[in-house]
Coordinates of C-alpha atoms and ligand atoms in Angstrom, one line a residue:
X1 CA 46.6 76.3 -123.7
X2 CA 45.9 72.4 -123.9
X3 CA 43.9 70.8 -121.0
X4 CA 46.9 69.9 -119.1
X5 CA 47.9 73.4 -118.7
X6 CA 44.6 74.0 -117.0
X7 CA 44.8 71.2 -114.7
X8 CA 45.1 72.9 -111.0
X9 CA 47.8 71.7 -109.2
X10 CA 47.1 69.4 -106.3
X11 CA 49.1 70.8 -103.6
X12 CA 48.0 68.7 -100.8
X13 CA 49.7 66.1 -103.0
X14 CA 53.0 67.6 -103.7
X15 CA 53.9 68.8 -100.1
X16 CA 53.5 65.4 -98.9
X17 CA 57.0 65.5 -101.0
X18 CA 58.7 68.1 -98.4
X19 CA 58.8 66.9 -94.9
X20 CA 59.6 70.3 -93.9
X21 CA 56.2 71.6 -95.0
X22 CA 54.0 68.9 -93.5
X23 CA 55.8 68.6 -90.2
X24 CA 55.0 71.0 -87.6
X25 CA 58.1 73.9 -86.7
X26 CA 58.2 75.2 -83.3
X27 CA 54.6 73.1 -82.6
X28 CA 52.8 75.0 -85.5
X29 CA 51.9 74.3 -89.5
X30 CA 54.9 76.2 -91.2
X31 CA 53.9 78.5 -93.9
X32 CA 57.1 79.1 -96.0
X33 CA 56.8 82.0 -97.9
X34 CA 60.7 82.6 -98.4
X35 CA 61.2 80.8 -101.6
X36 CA 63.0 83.5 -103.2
X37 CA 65.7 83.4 -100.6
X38 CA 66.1 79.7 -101.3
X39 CA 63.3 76.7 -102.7
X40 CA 62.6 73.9 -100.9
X41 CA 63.8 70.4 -102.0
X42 CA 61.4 67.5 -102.7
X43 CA 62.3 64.2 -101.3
X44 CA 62.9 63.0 -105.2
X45 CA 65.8 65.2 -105.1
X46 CA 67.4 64.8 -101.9
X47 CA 67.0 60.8 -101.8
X48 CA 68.5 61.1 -105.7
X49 CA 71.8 62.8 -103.8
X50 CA 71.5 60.3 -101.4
X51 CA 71.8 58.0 -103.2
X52 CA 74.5 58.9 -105.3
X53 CA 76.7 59.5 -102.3
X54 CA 76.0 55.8 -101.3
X55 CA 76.3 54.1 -104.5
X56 CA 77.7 55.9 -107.4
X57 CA 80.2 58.1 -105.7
X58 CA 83.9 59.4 -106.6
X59 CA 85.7 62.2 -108.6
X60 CA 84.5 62.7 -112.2
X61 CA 86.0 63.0 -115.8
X62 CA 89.4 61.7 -114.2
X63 CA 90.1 57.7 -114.1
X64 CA 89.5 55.0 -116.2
X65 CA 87.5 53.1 -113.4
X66 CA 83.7 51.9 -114.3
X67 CA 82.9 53.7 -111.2
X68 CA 84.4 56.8 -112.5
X69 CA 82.8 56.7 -116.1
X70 CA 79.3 56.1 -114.3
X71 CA 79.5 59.0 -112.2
X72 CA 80.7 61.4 -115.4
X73 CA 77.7 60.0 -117.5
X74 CA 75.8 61.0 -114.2
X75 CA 77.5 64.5 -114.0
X76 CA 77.2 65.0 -117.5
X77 CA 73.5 64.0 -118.0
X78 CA 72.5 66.4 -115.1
X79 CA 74.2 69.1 -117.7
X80 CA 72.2 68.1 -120.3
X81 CA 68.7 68.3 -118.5
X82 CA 70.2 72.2 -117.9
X83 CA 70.7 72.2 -121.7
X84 CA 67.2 70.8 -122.1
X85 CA 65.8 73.5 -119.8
X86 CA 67.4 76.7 -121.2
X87 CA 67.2 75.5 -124.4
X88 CA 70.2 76.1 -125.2
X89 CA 71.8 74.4 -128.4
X90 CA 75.1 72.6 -126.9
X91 CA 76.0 70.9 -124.0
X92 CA 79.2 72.7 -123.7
X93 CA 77.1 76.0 -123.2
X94 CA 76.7 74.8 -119.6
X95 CA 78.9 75.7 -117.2
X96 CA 78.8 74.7 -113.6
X97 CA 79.6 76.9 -111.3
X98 CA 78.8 77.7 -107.5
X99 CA 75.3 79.5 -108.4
X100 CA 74.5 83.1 -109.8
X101 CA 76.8 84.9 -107.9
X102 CA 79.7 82.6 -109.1
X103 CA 78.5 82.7 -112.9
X104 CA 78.1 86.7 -112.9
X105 CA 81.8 86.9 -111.4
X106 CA 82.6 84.3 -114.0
X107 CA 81.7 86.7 -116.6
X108 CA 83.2 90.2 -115.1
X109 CA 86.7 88.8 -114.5
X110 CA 86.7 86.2 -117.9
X111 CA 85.2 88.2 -120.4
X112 CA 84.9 91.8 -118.0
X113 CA 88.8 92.0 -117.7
X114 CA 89.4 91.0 -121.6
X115 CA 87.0 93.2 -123.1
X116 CA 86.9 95.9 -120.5
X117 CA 88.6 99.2 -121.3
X118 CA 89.4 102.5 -119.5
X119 CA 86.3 104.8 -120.4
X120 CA 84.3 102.1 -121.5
X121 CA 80.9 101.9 -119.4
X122 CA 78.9 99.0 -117.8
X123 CA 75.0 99.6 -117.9
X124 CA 72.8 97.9 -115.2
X125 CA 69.4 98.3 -114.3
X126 CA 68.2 100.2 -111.4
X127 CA 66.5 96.7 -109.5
X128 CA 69.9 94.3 -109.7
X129 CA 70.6 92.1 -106.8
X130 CA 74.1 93.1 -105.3
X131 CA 75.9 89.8 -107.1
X132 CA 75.0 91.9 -110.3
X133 CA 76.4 95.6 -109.6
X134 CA 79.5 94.2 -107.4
X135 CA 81.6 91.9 -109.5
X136 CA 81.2 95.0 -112.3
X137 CA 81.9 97.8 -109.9
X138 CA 85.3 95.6 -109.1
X139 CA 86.0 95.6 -112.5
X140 CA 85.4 98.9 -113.5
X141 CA 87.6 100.2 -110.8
X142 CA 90.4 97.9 -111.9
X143 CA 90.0 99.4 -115.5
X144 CA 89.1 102.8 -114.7
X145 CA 85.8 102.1 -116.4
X146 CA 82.3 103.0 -114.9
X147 CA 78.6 101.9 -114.1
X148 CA 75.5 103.6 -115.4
X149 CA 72.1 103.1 -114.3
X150 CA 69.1 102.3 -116.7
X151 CA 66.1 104.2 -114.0
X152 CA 62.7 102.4 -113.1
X153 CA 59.6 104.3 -112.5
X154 CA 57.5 104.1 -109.0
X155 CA 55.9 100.9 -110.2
X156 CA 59.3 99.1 -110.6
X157 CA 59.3 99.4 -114.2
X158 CA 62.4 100.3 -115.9
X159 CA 62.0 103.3 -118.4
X160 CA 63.1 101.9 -121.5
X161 CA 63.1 105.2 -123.1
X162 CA 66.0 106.2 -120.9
X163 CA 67.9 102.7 -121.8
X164 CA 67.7 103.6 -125.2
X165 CA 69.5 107.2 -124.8
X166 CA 71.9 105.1 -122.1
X167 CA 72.9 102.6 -124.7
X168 CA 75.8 104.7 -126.5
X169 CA 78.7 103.5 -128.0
X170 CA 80.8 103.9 -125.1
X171 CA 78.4 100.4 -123.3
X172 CA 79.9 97.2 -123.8
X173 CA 78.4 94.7 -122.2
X174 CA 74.4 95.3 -120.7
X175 CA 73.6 93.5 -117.0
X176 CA 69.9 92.8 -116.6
X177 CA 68.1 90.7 -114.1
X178 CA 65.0 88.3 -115.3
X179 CA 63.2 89.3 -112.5
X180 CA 63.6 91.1 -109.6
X181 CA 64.0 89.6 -106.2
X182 CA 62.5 92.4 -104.3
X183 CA 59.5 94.2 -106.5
X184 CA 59.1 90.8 -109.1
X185 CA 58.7 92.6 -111.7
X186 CA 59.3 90.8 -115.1
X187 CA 61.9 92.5 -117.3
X188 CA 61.2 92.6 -120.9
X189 CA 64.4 91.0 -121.4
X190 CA 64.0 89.8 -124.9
X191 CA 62.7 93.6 -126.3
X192 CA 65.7 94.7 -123.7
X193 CA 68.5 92.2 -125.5
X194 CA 66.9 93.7 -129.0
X195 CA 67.5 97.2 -128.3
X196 CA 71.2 96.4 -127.1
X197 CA 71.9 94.0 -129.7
X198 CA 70.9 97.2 -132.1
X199 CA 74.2 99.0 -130.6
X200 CA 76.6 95.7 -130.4
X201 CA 76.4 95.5 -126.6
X202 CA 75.9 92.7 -124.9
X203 CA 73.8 91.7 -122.5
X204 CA 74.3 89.3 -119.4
X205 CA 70.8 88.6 -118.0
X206 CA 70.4 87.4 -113.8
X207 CA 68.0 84.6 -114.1
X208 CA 67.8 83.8 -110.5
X209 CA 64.3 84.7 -109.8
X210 CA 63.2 84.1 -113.1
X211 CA 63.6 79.9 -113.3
X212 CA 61.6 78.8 -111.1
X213 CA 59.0 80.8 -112.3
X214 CA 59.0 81.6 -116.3
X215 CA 60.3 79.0 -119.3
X216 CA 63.3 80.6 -120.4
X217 CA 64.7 79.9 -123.6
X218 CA 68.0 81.3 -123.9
X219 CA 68.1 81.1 -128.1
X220 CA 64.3 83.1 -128.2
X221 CA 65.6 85.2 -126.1
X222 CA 68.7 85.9 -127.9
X223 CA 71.0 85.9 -124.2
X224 CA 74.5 86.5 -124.5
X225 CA 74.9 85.3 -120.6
X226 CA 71.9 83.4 -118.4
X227 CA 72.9 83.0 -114.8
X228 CA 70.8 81.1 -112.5
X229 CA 71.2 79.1 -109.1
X230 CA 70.3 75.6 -108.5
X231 CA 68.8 76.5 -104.5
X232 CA 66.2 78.8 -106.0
X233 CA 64.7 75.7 -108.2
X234 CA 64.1 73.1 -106.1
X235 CA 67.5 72.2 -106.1
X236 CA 70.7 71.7 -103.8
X237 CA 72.9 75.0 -102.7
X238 CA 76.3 75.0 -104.0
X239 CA 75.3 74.5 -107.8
X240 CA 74.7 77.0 -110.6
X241 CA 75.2 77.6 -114.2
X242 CA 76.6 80.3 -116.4
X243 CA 75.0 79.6 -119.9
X244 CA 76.9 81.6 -122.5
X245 CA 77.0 81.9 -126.7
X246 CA 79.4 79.9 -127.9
X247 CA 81.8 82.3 -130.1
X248 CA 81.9 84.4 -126.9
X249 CA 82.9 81.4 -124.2
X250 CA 85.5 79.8 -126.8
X251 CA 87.2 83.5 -127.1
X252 CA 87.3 84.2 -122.8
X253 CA 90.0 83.1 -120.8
X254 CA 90.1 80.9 -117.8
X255 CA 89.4 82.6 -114.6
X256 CA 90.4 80.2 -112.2
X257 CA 93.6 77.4 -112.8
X258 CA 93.8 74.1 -111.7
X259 CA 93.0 70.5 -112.1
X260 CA 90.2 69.3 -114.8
X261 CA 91.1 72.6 -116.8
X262 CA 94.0 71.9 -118.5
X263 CA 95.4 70.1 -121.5
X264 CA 98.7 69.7 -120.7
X265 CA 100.8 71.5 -118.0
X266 CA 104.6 72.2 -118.3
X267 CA 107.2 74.4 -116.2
X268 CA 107.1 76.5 -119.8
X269 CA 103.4 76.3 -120.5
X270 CA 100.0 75.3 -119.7
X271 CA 97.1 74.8 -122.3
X272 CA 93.5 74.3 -121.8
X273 CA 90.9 72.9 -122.1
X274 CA 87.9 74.0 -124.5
X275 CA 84.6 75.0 -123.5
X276 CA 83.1 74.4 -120.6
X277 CA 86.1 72.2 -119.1
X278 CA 88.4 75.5 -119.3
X279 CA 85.9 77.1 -116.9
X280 CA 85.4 74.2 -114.3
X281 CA 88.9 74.4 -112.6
X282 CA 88.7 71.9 -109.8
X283 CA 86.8 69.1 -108.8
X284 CA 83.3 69.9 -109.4
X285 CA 79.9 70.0 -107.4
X286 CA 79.1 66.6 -108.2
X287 CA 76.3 65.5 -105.8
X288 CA 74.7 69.3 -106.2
X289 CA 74.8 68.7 -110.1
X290 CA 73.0 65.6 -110.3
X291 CA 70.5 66.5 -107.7
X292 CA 70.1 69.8 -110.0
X293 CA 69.3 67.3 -112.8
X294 CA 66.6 65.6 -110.3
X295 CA 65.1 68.7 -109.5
X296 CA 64.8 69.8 -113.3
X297 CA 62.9 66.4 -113.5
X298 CA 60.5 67.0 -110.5
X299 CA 59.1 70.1 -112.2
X300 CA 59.1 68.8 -115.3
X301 CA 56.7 66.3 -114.5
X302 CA 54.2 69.3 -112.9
X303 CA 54.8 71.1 -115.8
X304 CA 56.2 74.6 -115.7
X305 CA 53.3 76.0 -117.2
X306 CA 51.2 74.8 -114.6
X307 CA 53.6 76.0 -111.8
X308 CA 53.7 79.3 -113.0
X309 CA 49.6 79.4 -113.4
X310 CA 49.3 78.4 -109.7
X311 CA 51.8 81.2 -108.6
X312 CA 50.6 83.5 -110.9
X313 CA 46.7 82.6 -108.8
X314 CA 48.6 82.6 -105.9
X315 CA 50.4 86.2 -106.3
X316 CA 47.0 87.9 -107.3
X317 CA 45.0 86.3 -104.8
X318 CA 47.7 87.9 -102.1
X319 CA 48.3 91.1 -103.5
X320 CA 44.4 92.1 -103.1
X321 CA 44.3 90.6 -99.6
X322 CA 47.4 93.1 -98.8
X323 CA 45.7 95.7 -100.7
X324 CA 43.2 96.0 -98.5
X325 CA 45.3 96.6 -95.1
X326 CA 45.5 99.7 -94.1
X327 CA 49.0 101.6 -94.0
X328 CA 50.1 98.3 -95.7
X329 CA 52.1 99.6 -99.0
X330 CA 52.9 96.9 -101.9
X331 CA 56.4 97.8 -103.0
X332 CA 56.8 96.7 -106.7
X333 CA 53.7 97.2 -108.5
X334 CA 54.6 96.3 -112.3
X335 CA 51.8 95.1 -114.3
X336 CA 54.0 91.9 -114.8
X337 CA 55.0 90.2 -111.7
X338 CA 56.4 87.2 -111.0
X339 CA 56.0 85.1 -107.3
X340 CA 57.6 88.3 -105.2
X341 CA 55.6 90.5 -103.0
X342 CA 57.5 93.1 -100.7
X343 CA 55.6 95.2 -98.6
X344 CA 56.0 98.0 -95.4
X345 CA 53.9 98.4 -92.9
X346 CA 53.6 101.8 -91.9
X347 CA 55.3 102.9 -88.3
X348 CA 56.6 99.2 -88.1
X349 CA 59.8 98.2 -89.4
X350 CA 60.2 94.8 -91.1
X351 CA 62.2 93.4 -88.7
X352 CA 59.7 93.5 -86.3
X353 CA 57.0 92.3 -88.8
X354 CA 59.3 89.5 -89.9
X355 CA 59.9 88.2 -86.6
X356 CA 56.2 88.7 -85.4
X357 CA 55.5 86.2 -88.1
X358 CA 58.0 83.8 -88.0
X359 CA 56.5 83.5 -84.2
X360 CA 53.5 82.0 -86.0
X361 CA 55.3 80.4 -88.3
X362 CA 55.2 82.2 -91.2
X363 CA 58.5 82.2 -92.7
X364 CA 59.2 85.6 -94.9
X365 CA 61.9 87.6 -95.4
X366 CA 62.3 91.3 -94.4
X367 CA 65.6 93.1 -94.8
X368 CA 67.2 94.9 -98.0
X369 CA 67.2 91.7 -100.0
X370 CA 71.0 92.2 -101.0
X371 CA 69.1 95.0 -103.4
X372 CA 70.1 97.8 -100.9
X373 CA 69.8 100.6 -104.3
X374 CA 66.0 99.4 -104.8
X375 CA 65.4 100.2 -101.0
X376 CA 66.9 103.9 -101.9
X377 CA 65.1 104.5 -105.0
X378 CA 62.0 103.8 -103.0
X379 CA 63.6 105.6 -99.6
X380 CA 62.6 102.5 -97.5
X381 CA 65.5 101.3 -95.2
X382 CA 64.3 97.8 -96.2
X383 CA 60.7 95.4 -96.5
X384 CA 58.8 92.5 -95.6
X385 CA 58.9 89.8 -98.4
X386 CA 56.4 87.0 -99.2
X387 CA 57.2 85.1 -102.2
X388 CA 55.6 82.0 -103.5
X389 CA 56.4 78.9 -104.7
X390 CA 54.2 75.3 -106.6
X391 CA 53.9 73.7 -103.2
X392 CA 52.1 77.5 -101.4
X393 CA 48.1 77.8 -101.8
X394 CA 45.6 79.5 -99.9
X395 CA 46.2 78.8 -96.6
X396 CA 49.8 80.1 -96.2
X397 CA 48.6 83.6 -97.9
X398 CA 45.8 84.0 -94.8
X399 CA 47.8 82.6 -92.7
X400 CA 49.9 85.5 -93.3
X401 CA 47.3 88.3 -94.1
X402 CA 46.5 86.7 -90.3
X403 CA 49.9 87.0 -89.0
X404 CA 50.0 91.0 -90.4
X405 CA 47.1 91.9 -88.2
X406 CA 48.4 90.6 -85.5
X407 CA 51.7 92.6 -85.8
X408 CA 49.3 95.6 -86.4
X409 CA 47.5 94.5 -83.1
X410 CA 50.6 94.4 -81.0
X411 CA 52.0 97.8 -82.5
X412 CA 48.2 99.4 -82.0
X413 CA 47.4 99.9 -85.5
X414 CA 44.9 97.6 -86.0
X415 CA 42.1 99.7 -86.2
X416 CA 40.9 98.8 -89.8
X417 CA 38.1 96.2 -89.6
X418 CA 40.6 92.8 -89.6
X419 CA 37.9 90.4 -89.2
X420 CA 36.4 91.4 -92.7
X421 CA 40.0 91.7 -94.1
X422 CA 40.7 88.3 -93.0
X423 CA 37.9 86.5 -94.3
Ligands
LIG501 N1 70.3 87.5 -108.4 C1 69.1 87.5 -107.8 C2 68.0 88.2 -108.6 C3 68.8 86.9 -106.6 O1 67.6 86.9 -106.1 C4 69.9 86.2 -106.0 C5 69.7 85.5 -104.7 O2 68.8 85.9 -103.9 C6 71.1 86.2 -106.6 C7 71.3 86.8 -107.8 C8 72.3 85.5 -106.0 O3 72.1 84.1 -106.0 P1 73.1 83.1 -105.2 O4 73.3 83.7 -103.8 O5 72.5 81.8 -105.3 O6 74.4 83.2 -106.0

């Protein structure tokens, strides 16, 4: 680690960059734990959107206009900062699309309904988010293939022995999240791609949760697929990216027609585009794209490795504070975690400890975190969730070890020594 790595961040600093965080919400300090449900966006991004609506706006890659060609390069650099980020080696790798959900669907119905065979089987793991089981469970009833599950242990850690008796001949393609957006545990994903790289499967990894938290490098890691959405990193809604190897995007078909994909269209015919233009039917998320590039620059200039140091602090520091509430259980205890901490309370549903704390303005998120398999594995109907993000520290993590005794107070369990927990 070089010195800058071990520079601290100065929060105080960055949040003056998100008017959300330093002005009060419902006449209290907000404390926004919920950053796995969606980041927060710093005022470099949204004035950079801004100001491309009021300056450099209209339709790309269409027109011979000055105006046009200046909002392409725009459109197009933003694309290459993705590049940049994923490391991947072409800029035609990218491909825009709506955010995860979009790019995993991308892949089912493009590659998934070419390459997808009755009998064949589509292996997940046992902690995907529901935009990772769905678009395969669509396909695999359309081709009268099915879905098997690789198991995870009571920790949240998937038994790799088992993936290694699942990956038979009959697997083609491998659907693995980064990191999961209920227990955070860190996949091995590169030991994971390995193994099913062994068998020629391949593997489409979820990278929603794992962005804004790890450097991912898509080569190292030897990804077939990386999804990811631009909301979770700082970045606008409405913007994601399906990064893909090349051989495989050339040979998959469009999945959506229209403008912007095509060569040339006829009554007989149509051609289209190469790779990414064949997959980016329509006009495209513009604004969202370029603000995606401005939020890629934002962390840059922290430094990932920094940001994931401070969370990494931050995600320790709160899981022994929880540890020591009683009837509080931690669910997702993998030895490597990643900015996610779910938790139930005992007798109290998460509901109620989700709305007791948004009443003091700590903003969590308690449900079945579209994940609704990981609350049966673990026979919970659903939990609380705290996750963390560069602009959290100290204060929002007693604020709500704070706001959990008071829930405990108000459903009469508080009977464990708060004061000292709280200190
Ligand atoms: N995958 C994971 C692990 C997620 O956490 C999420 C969102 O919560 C998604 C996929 C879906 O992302 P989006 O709704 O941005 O498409």
């Amino acid at each position: 680690m070089n010195e800058r790595l071990l520079t601290p961040l100065d929060v105080a600093t960055l949040r003056k960059d998100f008017a959300l965080l330093t002005t009060p919400f419902q006449g209290k300090p907000l404390h926004y734990l919920d950053s796995a449900v969606s980041g927060q966006m710093p005022n470099a991004v949204i004035e950079r959107m801004a100001h491309y609506q009021r300056f450099e706006h209209t339709n790309v890659h269409r027109g011979v206009s000055t105006l046009s060609q200046e909002a392409t390069d725009r459109f197009e650099e933003a694309r290459e900062k993705v590049r940049a980020f994923l490391h991947a080696p072409s800029l035609n790798q990218i491909i825009w699309t709506r955010g995860t959900t979009e790019s995993l669907n991308l892949v089912a119905q493009s590659w998934g309904r070419a390459n997808i065979k009755a009998g064949d089987e589509i292996l997940l793991s046992a902690m995907e988010h529901h935009s990772n089981i769905v678009p395969w469970q669509m396909l695999a009833t359309e081709k009268g293939a099915s879905i098997k599950v690789i198991p995870m242990d009571d920790r949240g850690v998937l038994d790799l022995d088992a993936l290694n008796t699942l990956l038979t001949p009959r697997v083609k393609i491998l659907g693995i999240t980064h990191v999961s957006n209920v227990l955070g545990t860190v996949n091995p994903v590169k030991e994971i791609i390995a193994a099913a790289h062994a068998k020629g499967i391949l593997v489409v990894v979820d990278g929603a949760q794992a962005v804004p938290h790890l450097a991912v490098d898509v080569v190292d890691l030897d990804a077939d697929f990386y999804a990811f959405s631009g909301h979770k990193l700082s970045g606008p809604t409405g913007i994601g990216v399906l990064y893909g190897k090349k051989e495989l995007l050339e040979a998959m078909p469009p999945w959506q027609g229209g403008g912007s994909m095509i060569l040339s269209v006829s009554w007989e015919k149509t051609t289209y585009m190469g790779i990414p233009g064949k997959f980016e039917a329509g006009t495209p998320p513009i604004t969202e794209a370029i603000g995606l590039g401005a939020a890629l620059d934002y962390l840059k200039a922290i430094g990932l490795e920094r940001i994931a140091a401070h969370e990494q602090e931050l995600l320790d520091y709160a899981t022994q504070k929880l540890n020591k509430i009683e009837g509080l259980r931690i669910i997702g205890t993998a030895p490597n975690k990643a900015s996610v901490l779910s938790f139930v309370l005992e007798g109290i549903h998460p509901h109620d400890v989700g709305s007791i704390l948004d009443h003091e303005g700590v903003v969590v998120r308690a449900g079945h975190h579209c994940a609704q398999p990981v609350m049966k594995r673990f026979d919970i109907p659903a939990t609380t969730r705290a996750s963390f993000a560069y602009f959290n520290d100290r204060d929002d993590i007693d604020a709500l070890v704070a706001g959990i005794h008071q829930v405990k107070d108000i459903f009469g369990t508080d009977s464990d020594g708060s004061a000292e927990e709280q200190s």
